[in-house]
Short mmCIF file of N, CA and C in Angstrom, two decimals:
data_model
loop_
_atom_site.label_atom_id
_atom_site.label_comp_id
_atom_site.label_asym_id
_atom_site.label_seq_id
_atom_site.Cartn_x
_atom_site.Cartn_y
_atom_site.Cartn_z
N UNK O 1 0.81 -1.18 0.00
CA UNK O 1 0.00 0.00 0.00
C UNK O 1 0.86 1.25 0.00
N UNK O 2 1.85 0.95 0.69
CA UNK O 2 3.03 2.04 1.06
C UNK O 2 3.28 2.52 -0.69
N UNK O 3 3.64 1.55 -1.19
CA UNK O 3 4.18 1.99 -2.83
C UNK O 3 2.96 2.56 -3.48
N UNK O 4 1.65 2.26 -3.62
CA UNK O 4 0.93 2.63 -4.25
C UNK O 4 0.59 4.17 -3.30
N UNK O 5 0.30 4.65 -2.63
CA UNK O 5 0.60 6.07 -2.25
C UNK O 5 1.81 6.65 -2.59
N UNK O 6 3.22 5.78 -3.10
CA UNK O 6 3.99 6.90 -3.59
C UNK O 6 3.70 7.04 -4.91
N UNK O 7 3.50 5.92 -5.76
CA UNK O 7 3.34 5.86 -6.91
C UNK O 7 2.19 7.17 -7.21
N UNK O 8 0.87 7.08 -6.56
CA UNK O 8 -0.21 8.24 -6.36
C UNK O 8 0.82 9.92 -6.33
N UNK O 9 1.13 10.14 -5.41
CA UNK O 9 2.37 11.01 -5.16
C UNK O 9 2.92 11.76 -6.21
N UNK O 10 3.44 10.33 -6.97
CA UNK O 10 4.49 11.13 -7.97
C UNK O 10 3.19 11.56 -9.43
N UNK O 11 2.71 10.78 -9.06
CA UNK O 11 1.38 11.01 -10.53
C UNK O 11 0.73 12.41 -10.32
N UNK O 12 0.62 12.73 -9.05
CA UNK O 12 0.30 13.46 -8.87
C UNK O 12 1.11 14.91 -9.24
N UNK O 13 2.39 14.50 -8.92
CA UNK O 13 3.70 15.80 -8.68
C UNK O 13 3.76 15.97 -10.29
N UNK O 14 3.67 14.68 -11.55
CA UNK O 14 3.95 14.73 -12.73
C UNK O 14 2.79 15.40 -13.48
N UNK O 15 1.44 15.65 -13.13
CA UNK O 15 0.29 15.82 -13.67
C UNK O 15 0.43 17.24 -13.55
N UNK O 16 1.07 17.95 -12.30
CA UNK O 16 0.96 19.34 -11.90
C UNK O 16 2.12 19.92 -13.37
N UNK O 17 2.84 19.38 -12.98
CA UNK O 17 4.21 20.11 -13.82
C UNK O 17 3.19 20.06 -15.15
N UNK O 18 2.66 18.99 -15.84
CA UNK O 18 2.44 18.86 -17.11
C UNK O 18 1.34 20.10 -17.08
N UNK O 19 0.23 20.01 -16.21
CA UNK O 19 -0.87 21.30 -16.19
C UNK O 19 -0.10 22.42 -16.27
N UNK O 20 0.85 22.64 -15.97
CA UNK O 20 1.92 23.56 -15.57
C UNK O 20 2.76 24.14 -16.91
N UNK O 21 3.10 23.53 -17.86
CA UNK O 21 3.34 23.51 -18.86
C UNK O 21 2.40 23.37 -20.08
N UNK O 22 1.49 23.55 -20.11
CA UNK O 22 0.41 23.60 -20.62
C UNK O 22 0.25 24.98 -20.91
N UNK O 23 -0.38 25.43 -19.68
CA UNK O 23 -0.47 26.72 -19.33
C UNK O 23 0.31 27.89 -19.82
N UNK O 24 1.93 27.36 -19.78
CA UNK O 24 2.55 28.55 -20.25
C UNK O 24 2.93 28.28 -21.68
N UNK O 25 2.52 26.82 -22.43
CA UNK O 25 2.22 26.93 -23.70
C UNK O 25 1.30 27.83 -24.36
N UNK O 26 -0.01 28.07 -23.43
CA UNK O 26 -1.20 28.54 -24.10
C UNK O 26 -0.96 29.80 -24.18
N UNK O 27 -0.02 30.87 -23.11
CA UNK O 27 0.05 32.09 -22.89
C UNK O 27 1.75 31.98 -24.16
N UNK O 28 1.95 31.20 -24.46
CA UNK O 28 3.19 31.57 -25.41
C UNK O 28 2.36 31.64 -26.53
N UNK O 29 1.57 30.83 -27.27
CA UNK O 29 0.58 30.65 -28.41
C UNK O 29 0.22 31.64 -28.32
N UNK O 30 -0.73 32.44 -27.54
CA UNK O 30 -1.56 33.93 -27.46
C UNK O 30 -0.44 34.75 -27.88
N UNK O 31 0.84 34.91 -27.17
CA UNK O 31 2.06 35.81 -27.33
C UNK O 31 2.37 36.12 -28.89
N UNK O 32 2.44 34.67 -29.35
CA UNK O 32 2.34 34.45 -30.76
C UNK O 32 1.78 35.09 -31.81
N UNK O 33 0.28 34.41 -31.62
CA UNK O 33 -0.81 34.69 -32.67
C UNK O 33 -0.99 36.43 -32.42
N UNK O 34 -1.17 37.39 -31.44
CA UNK O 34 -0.88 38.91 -31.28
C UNK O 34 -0.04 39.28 -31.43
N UNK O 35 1.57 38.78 -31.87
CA UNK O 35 2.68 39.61 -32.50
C UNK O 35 2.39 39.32 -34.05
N UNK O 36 2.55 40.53 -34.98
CA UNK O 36 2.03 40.76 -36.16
C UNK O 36 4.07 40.82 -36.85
N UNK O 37 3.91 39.54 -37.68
CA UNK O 37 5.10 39.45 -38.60
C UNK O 37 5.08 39.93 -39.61
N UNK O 38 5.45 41.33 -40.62
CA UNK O 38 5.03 41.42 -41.95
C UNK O 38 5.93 40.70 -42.80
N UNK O 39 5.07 40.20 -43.47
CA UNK O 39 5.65 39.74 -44.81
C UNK O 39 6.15 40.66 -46.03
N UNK O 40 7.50 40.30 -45.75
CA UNK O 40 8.22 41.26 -47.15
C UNK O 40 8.53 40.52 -48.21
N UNK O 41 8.67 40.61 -49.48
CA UNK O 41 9.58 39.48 -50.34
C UNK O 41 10.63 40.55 -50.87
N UNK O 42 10.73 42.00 -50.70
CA UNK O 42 11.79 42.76 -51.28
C UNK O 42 12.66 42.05 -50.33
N UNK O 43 13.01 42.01 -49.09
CA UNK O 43 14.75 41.86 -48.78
C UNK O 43 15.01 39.98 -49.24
N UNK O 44 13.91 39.21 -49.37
CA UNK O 44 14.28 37.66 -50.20
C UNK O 44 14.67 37.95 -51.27
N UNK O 45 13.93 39.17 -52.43
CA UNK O 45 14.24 38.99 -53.72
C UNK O 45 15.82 39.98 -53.73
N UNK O 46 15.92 40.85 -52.58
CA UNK O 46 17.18 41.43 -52.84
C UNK O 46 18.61 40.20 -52.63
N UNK O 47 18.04 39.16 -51.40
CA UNK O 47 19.28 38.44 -50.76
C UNK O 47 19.44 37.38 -52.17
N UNK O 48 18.66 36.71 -52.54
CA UNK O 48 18.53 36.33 -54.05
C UNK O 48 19.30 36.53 -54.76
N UNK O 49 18.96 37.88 -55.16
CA UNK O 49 19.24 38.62 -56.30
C UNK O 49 21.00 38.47 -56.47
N UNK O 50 21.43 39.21 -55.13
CA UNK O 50 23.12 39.54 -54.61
C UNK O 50 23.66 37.95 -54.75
N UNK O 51 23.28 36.84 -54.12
CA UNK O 51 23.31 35.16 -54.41
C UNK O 51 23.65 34.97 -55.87
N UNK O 52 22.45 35.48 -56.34
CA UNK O 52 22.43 34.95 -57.55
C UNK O 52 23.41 35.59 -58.82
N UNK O 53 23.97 36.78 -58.43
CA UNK O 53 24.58 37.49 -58.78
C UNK O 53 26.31 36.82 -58.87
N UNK O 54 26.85 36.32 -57.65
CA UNK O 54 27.76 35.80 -56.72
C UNK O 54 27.78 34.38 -57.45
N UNK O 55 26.98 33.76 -57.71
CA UNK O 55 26.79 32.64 -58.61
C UNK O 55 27.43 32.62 -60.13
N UNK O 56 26.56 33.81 -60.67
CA UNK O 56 27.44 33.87 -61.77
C UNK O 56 28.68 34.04 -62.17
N UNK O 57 29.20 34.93 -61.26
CA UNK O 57 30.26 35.65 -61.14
C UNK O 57 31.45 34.37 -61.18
N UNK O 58 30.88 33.53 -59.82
CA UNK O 58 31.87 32.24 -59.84
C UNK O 58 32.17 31.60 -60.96
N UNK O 59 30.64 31.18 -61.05
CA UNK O 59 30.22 30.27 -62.57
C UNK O 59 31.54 30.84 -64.03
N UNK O 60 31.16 32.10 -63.39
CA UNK O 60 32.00 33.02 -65.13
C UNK O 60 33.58 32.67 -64.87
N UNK O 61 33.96 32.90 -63.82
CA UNK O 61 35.29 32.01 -63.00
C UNK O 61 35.77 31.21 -63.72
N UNK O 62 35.24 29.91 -63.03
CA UNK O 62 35.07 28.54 -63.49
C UNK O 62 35.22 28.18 -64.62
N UNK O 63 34.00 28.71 -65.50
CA UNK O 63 34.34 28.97 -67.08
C UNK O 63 35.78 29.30 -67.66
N UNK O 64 36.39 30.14 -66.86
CA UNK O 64 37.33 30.61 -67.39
C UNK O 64 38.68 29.94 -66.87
N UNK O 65 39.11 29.13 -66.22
CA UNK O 65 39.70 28.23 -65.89
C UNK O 65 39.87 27.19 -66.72
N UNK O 66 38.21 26.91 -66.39
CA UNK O 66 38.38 25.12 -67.38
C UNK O 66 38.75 25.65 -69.18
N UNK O 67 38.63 26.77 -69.36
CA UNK O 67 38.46 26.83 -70.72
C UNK O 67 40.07 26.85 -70.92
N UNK O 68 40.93 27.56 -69.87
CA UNK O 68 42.58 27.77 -69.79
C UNK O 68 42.94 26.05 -69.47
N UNK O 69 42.52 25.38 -68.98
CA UNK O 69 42.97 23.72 -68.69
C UNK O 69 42.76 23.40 -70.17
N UNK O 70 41.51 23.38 -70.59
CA UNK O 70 41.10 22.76 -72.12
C UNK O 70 42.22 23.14 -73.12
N UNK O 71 42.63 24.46 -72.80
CA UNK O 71 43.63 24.64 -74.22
C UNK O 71 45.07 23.91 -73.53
N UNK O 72 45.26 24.29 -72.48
CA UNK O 72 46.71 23.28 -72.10
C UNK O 72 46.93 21.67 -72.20
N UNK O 73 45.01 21.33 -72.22
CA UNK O 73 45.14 20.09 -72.15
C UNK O 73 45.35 19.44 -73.63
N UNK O 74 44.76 20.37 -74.60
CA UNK O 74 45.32 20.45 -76.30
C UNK O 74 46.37 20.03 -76.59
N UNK O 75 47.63 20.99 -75.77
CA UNK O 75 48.84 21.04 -75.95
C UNK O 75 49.67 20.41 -75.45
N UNK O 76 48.83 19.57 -74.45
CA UNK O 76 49.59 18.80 -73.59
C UNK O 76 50.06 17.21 -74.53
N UNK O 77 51.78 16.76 -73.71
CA UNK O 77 51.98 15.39 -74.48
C UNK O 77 51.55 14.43 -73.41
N UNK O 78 51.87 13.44 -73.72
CA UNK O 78 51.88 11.92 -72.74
C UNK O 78 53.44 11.95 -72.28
N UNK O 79 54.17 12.13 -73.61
CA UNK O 79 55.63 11.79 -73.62
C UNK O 79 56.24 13.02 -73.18
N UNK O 80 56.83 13.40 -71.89
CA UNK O 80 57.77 14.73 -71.74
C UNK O 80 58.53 15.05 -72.93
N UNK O 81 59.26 16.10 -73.36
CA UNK O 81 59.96 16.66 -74.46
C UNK O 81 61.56 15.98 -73.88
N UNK O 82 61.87 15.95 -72.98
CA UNK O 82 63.00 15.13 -72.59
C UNK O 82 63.49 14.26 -72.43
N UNK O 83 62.29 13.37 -72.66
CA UNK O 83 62.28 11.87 -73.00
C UNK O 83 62.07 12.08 -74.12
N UNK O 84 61.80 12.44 -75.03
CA UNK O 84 61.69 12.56 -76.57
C UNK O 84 63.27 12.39 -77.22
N UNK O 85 64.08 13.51 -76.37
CA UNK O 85 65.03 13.93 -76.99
C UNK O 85 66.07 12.70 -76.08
N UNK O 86 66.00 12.34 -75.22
CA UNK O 86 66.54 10.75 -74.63
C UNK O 86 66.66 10.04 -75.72
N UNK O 87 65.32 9.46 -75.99
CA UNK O 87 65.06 8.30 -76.89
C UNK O 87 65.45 8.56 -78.41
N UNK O 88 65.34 9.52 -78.69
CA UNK O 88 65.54 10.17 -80.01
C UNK O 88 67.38 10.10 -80.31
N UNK O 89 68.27 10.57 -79.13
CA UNK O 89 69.64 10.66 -79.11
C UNK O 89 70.00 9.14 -78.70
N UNK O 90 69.24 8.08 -78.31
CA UNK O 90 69.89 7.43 -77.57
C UNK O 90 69.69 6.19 -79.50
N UNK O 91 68.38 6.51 -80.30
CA UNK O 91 68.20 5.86 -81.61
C UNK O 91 69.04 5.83 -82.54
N UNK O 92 69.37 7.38 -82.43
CA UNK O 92 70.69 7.73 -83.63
C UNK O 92 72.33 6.99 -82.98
N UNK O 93 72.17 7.45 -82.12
CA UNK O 93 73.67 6.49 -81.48
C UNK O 93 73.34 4.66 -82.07
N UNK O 94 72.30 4.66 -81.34
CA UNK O 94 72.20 2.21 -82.04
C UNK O 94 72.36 2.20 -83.54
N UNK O 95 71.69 3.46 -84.52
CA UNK O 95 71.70 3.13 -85.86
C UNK O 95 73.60 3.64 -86.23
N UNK O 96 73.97 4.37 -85.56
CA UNK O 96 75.48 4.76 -85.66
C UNK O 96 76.06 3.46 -85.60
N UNK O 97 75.72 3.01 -84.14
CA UNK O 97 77.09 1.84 -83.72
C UNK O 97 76.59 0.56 -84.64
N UNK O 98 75.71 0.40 -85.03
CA UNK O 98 75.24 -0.64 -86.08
C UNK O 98 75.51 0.00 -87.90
N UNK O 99 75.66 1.16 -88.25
CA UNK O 99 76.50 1.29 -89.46
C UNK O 99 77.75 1.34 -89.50
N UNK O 100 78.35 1.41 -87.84
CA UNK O 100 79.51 1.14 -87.91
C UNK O 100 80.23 -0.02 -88.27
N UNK O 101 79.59 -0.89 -86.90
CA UNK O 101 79.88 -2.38 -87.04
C UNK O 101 79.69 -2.92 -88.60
N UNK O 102 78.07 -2.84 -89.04
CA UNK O 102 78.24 -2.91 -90.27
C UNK O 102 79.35 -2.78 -91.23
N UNK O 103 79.86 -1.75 -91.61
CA UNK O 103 80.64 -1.16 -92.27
C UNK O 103 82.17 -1.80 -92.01
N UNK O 104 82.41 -2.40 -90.60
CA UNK O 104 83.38 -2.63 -90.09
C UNK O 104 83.19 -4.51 -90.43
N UNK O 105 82.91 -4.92 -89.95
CA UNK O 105 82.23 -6.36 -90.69
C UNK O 105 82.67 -6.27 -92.41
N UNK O 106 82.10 -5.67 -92.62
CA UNK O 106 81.87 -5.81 -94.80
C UNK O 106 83.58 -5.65 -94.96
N UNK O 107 84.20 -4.39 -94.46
CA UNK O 107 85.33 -4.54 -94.80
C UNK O 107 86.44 -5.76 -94.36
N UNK O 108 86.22 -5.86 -93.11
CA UNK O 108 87.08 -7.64 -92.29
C UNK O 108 86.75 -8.54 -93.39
N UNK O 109 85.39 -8.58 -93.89
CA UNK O 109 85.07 -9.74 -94.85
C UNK O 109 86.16 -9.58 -96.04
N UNK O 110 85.74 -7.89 -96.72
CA UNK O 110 86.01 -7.98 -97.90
C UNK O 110 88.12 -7.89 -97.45
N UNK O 111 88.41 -8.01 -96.63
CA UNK O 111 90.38 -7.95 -96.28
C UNK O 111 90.15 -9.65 -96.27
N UNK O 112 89.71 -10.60 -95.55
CA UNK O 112 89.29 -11.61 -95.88
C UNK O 112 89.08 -12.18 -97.19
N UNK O 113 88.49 -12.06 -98.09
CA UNK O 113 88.55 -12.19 -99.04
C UNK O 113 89.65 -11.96 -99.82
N UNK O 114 90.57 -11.02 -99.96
CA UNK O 114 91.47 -10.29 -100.71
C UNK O 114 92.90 -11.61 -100.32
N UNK O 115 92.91 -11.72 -98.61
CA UNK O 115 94.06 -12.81 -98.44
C UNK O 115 93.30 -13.76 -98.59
N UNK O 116 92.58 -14.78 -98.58
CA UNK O 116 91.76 -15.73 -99.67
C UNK O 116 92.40 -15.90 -101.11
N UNK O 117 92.47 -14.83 -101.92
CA UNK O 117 92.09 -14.91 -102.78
C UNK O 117 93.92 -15.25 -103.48
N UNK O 118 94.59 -13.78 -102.38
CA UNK O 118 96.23 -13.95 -103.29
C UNK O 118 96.68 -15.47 -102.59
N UNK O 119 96.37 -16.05 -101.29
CA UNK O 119 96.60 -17.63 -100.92
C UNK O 119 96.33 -18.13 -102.10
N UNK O 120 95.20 -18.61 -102.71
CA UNK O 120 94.62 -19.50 -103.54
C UNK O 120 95.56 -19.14 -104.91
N UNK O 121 95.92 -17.98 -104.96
CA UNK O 121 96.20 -17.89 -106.65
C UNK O 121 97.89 -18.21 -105.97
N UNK O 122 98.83 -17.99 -105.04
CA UNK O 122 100.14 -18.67 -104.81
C UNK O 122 99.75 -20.06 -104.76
N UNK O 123 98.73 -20.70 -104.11
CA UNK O 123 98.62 -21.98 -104.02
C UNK O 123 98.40 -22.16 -105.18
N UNK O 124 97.57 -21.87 -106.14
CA UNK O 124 97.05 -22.22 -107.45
C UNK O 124 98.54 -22.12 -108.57
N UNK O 125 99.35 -21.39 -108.25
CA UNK O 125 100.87 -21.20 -108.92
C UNK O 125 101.84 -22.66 -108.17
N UNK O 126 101.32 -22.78 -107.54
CA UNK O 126 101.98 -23.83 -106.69
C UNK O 126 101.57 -25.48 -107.78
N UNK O 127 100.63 -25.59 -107.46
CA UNK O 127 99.50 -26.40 -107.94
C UNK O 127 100.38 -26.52 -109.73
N UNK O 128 100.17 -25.59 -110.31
CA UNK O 128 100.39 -25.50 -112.02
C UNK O 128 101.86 -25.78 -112.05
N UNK O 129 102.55 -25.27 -110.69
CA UNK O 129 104.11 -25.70 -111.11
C UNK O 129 104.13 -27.31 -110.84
N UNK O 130 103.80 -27.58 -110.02
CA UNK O 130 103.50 -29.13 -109.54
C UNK O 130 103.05 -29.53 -110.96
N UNK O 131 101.76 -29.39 -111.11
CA UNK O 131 101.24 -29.92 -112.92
C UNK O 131 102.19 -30.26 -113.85
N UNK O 132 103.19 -28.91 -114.31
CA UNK O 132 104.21 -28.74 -115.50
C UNK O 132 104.79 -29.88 -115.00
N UNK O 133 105.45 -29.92 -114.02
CA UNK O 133 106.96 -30.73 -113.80
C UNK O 133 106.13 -32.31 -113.60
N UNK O 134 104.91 -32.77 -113.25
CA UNK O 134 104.43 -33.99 -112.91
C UNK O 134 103.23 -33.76 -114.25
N UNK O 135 103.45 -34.28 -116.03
CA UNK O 135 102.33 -33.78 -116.91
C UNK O 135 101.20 -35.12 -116.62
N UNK O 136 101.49 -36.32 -115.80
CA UNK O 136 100.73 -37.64 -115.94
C UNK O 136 99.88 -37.34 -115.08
N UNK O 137 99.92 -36.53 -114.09
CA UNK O 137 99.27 -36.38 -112.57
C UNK O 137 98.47 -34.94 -113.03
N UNK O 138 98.81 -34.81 -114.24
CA UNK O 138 98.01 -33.31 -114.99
C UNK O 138 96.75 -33.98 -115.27
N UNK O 139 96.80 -35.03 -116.34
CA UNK O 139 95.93 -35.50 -117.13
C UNK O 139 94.40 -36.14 -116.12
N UNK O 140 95.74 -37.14 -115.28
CA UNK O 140 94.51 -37.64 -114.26
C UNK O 140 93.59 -36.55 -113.65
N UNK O 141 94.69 -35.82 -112.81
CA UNK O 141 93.59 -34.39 -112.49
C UNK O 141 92.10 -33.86 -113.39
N UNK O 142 93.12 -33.89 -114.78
CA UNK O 142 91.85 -33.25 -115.78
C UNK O 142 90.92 -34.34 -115.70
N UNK O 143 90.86 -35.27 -115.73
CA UNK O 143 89.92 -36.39 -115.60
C UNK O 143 88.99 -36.14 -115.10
N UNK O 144 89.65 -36.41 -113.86
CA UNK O 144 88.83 -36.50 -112.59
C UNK O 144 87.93 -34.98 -112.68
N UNK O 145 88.25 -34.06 -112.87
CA UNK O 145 87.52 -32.73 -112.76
C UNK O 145 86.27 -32.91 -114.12
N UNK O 146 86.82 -33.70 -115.21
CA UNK O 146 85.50 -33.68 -116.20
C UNK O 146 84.76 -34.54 -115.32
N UNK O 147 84.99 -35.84 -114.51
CA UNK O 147 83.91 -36.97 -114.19
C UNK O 147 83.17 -35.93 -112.97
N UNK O 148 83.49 -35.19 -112.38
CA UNK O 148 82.82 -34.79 -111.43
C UNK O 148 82.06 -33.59 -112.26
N UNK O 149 82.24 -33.32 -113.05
CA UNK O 149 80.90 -31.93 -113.85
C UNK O 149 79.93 -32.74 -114.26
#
């Protein structure tokens, strides 16, 4: 019973406050509805206006930026100009050291060739003196060189 008289108590203490608040809702509402707000739309259409003004202004900005990126981005490479000129100096040097070598090759061949050639014709003088002085070992030779054509 003890609890249900406090419980009563506090229902009671909570009901007052709420009547209580009520009350100075209803006198704030009255406060309300008798203060007279005029409605203007000049200082909206002025704050607007200055906004909207501030907008463009950016906007015209902006415009003018991206339009300065757009032409750089025209002009712009993938490849830096210094890597161009890398790759470009580093091409002419491989086609150099390869017309060199080239060039250096053809001639070894063609000095090659040249001692080739005076060997074979001393050997070949060699050969014909051998022939003259041996004429039987001539003939067979000639032989043998028709059976093999």
């Amino acid at each position: 019973m003890k609890k249900l008289d406090e419980i009563m108590e506090l229902m009671t203490d909570e009901m007052a406050d709420f009547k209580a608040a009520i009350l100075e809702l209803e006198l704030l509402s009255k406060q309300l509805f008798n203060l007279s707000i005029p409605i203007s739309t000049e200082a909206l259409e002025k704050n607007l206006n200055i906004f909207l003004e501030k907008q463009e202004e950016e906007n015209r900005l902006k415009d003018e930026v991206l339009n300065e990126i757009e032409k750089k981005l025209k002009h712009a490479r993938i490849i830096p100009n210094y890597l161009l000129i890398l790759f470009g100096t580093l091409g002419i040097m491989a086609l150099s050291l390869l017309g060199y070598f080239g060039y250096t090759a053809k001639t070894v061949e063609k000095d090659k060739f040249e001692m080739y050639r005076i060997i074979l014709e001393s050997e070949n003088d060699r050969y014909q003196q051998y022939l003259s002085i041996n004429p039987e070992i001539k003939d067979d030779y000639c032989q043998w060189l028709e059976g093999k054509k």
